[in-house]
Short mmCIF file of C-alpha atoms and ligand atoms in Angstrom, two decimals:
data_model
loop_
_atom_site.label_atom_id
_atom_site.label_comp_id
_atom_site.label_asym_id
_atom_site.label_seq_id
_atom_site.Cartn_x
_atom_site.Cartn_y
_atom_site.Cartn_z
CA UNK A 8 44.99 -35.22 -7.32
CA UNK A 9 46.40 -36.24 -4.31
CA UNK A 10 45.16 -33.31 -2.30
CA UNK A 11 42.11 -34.23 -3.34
CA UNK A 12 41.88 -37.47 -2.18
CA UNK A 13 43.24 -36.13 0.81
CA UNK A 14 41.07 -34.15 1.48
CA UNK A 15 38.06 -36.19 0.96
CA UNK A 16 39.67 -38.55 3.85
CA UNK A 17 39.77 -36.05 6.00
CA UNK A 18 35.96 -35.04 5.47
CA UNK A 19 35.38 -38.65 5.84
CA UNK A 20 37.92 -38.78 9.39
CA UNK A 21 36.50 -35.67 10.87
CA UNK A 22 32.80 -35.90 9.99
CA UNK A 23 31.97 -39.92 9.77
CA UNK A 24 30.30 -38.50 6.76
CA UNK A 25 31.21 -39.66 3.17
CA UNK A 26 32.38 -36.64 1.16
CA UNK A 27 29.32 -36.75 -1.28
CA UNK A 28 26.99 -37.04 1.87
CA UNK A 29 28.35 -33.74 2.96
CA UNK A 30 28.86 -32.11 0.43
CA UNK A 31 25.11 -32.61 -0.16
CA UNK A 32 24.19 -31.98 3.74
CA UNK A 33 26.72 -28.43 3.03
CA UNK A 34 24.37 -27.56 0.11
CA UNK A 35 21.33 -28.35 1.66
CA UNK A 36 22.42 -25.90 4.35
CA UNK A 37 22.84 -23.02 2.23
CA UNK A 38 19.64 -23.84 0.56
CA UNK A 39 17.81 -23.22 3.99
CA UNK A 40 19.72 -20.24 4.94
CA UNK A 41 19.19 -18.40 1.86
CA UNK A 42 15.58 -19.35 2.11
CA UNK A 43 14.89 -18.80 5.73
CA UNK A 44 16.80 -15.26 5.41
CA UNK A 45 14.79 -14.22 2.24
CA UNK A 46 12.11 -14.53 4.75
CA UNK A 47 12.80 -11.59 6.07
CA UNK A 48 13.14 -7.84 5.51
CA UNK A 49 16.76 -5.74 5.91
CA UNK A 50 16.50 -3.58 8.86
CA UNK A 51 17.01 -0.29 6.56
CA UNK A 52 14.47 -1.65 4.39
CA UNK A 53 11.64 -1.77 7.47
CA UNK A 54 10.02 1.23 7.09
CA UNK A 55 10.70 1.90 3.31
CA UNK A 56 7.68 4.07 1.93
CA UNK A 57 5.78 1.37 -0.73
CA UNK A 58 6.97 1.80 -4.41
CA UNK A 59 4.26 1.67 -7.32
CA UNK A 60 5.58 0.82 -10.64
CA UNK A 61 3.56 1.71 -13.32
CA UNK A 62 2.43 -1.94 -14.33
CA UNK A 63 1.31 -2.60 -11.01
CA UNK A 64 -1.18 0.89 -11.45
CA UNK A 65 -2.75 -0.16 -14.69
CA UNK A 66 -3.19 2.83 -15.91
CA UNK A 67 -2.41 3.77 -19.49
CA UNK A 68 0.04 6.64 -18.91
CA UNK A 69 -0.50 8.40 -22.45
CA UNK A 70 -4.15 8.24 -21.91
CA UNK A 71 -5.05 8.67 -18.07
CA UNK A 72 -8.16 9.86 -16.49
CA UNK A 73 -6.04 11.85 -13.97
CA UNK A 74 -4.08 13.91 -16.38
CA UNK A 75 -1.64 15.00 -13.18
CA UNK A 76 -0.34 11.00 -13.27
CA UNK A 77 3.50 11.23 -13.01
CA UNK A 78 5.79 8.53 -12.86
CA UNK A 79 9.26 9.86 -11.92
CA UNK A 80 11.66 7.33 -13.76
CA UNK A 81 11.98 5.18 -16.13
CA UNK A 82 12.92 2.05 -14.08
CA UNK A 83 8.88 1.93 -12.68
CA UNK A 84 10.24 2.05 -9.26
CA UNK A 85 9.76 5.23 -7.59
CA UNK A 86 5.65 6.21 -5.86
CA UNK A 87 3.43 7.17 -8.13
CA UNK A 88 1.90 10.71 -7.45
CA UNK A 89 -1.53 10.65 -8.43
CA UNK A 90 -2.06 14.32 -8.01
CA UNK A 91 -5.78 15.84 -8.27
CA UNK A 92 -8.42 13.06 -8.17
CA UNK A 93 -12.60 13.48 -7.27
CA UNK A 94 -13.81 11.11 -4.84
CA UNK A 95 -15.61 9.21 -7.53
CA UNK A 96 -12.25 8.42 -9.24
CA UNK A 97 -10.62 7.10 -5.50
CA UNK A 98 -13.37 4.58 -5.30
CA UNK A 99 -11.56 2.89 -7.89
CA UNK A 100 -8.59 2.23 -5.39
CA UNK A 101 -10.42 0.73 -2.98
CA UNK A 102 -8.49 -2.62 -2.84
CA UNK A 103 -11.15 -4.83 -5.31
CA UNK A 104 -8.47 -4.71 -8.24
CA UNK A 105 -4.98 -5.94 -7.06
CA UNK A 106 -3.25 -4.38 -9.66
CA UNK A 107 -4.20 -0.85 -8.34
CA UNK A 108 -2.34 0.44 -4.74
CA UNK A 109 -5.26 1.17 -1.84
CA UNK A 110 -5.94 4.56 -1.07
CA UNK A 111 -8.19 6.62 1.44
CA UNK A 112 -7.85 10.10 1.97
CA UNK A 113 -8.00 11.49 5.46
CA UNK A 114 -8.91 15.78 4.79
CA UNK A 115 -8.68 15.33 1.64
CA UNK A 116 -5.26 14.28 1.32
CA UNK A 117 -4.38 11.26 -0.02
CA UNK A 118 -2.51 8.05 1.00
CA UNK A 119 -1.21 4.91 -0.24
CA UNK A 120 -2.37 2.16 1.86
CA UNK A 121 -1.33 -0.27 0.35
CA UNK A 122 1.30 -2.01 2.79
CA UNK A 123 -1.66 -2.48 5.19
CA UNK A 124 -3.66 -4.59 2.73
CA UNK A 125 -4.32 -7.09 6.03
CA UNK A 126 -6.57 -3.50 7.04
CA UNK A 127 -7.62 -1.95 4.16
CA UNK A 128 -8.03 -5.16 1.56
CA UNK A 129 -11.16 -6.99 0.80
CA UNK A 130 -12.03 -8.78 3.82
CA UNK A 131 -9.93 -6.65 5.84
CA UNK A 132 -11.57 -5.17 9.03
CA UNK A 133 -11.38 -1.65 8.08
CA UNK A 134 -11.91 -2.63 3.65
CA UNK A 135 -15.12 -0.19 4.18
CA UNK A 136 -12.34 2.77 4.12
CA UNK A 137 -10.36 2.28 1.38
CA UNK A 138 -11.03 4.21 -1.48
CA UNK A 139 -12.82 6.87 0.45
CA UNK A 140 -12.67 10.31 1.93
CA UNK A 141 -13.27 8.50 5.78
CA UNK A 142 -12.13 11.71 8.22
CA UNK A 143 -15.75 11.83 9.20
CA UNK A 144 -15.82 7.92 10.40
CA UNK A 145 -12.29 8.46 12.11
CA UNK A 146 -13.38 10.93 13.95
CA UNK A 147 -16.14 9.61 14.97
CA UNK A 148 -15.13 6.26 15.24
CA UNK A 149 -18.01 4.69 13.21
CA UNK A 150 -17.89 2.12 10.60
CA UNK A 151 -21.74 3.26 9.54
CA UNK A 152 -21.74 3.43 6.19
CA UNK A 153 -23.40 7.20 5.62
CA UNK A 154 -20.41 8.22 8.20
CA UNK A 155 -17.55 7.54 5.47
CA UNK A 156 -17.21 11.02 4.00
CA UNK A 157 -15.37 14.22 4.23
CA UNK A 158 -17.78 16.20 5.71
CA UNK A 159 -16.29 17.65 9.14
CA UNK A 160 -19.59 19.75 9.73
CA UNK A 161 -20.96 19.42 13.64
CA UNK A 162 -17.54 17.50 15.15
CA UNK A 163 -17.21 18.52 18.94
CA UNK A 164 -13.54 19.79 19.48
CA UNK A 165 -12.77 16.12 20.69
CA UNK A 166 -13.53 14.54 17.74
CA UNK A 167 -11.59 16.30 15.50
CA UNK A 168 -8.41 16.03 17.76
CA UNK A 169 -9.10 12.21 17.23
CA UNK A 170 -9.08 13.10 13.55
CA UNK A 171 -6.00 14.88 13.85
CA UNK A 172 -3.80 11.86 15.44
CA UNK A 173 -4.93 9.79 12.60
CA UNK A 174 -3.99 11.92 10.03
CA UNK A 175 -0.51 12.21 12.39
CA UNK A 176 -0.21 8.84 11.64
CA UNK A 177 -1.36 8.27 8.27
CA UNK A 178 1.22 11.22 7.19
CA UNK A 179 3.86 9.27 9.44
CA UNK A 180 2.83 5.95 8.52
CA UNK A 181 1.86 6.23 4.26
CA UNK A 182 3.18 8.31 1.13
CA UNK A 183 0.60 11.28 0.38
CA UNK A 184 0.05 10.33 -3.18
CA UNK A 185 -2.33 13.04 -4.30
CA UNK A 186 -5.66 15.14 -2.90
CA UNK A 187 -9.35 15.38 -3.65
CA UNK A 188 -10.67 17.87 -5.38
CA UNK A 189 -14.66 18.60 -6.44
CA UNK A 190 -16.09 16.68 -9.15
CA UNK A 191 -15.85 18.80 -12.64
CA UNK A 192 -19.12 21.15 -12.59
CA UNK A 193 -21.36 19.76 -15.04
CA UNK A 194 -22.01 21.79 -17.97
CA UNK A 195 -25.18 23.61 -18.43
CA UNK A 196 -26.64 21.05 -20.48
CA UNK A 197 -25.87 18.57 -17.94
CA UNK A 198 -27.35 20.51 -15.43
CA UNK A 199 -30.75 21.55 -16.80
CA UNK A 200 -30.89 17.73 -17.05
CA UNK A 201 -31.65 17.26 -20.67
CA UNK A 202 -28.89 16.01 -22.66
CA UNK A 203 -26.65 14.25 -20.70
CA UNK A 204 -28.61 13.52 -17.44
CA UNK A 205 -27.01 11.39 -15.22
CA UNK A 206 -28.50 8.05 -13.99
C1 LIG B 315 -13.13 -2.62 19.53
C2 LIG B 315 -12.52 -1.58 19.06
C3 LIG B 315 -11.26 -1.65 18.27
C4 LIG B 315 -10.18 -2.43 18.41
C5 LIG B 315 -9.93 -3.51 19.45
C6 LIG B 315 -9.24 -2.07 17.36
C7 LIG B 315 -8.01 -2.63 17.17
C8 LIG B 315 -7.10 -2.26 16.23
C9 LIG B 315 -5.76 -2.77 16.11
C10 LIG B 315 -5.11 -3.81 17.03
C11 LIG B 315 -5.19 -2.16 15.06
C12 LIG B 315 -3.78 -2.38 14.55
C13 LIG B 315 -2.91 -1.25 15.09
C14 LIG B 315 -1.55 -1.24 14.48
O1 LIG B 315 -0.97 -2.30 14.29
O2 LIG B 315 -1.04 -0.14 14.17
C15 LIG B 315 -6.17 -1.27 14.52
C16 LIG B 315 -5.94 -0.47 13.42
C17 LIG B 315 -6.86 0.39 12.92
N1 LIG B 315 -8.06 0.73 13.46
FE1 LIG B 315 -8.93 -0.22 14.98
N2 LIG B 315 -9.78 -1.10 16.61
C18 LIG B 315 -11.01 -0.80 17.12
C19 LIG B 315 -11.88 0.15 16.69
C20 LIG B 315 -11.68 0.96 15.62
C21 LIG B 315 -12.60 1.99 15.17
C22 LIG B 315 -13.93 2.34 15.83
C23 LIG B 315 -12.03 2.56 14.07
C24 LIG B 315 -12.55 3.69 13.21
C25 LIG B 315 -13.78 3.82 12.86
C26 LIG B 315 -10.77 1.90 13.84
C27 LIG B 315 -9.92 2.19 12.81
C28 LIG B 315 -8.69 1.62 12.63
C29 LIG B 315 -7.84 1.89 11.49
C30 LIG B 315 -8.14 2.85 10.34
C31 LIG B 315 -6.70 1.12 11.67
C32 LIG B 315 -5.53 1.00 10.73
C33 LIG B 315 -4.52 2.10 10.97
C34 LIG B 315 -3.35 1.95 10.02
O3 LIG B 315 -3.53 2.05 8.80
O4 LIG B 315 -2.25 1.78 10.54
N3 LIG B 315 -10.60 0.94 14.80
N4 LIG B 315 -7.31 -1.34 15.24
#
């Protein structure tokens, strides 16, 4: 007891400060530094590819449209590989649903975009890409609308080198998540337009 009330004097001779006003001050102090430094990110933890967990995809795992759809643990934090998916089925990561990640696909290989959402999410200056096959508008560097697509046909031998440092940095920068692949042929039915005719 008496080394506690010694103690208190001295907080009160060294600091002018009663020992419940510092002790308060001392607490507020952590407060702030434990709040100031969860402002930031660990060094090691910079450059960390994202993580998907499987809430944050939506996607009912037992039942999924992409049948490749493989999440690697149990504990929901490793990437998500989406595997095969058509270009129809990639619109749907284009950014409008926050619970999805953003993709685009660069020749035909796909990337997780989402930890530039500032680029690729709605509003963001380049939103037009996400969910889409864009090599043709990197290449060309166009944001028209009928240049978003995969089709490399006509590109001068300068354009595709531009094509090729973005997909340098994409690979560098993103985690490949899957690739495109053709939409399912249609069956004959579907085709001579009768049954199941598409609108
Ligand atoms: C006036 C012309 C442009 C300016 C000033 C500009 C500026 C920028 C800046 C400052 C960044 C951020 C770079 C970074 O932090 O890594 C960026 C990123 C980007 N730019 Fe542009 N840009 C321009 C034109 C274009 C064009 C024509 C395209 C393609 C059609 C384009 C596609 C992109 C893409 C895809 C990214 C994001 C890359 C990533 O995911 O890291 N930009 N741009």
């Amino acid at each position: 007891m008496e080394l506690y009330s010694r103690m208190m004097e001295e907080i009160t001779f060294h600091t002018g400060l009663s020992p419940t006003a510092f002790f308060t001050i001392a607490a507020l102090m952590v407060v702030v530094y434990r709040t100031v430094c969860g402002m930031f990110v660990a060094p090691e933890d910079f450059n960390k590819p994202p993580t998907i967990t499987a809430s944050a995809t939506n996607i009912n795992i037992s039942n999924n449209s992409f049948g490749n759809l493989n999440f690697n643990d149990s504990t929901n934090e490793k990437p998500v590989h989406l595997g095969d998916v058509t270009e129809q089925q990639l619109r749907a990561y284009d950014g409008s649903d926050p619970n999805k990640p953003i993709l685009m696909a660069i020749k035909g290989q796909i990337y997780d975009v989402s930890t530039s959402k500032m680029f690729y999410g709605p509003g963001g200056p380049y939103a037009m890409f996400a969910g889409r096959e864009a090599s043709r508008a990197l290449a060309l560097l166009s944001f028209k609308p009928q240049d978003i697509n995969g089709n490399l046909e006509g590109l001068d031998a300068p354009e595709l080198e531009i094509l090729q440092d973005w997909e340098d940095k994409f690979e560098e920068k993103y985690v490949k998540v899957g690739q495109l692949v053709p939409e399912p042929m249609r069956t004959e039915q579907t085709q001579s337009g009768d049954k199941f005719k598409e609108s």
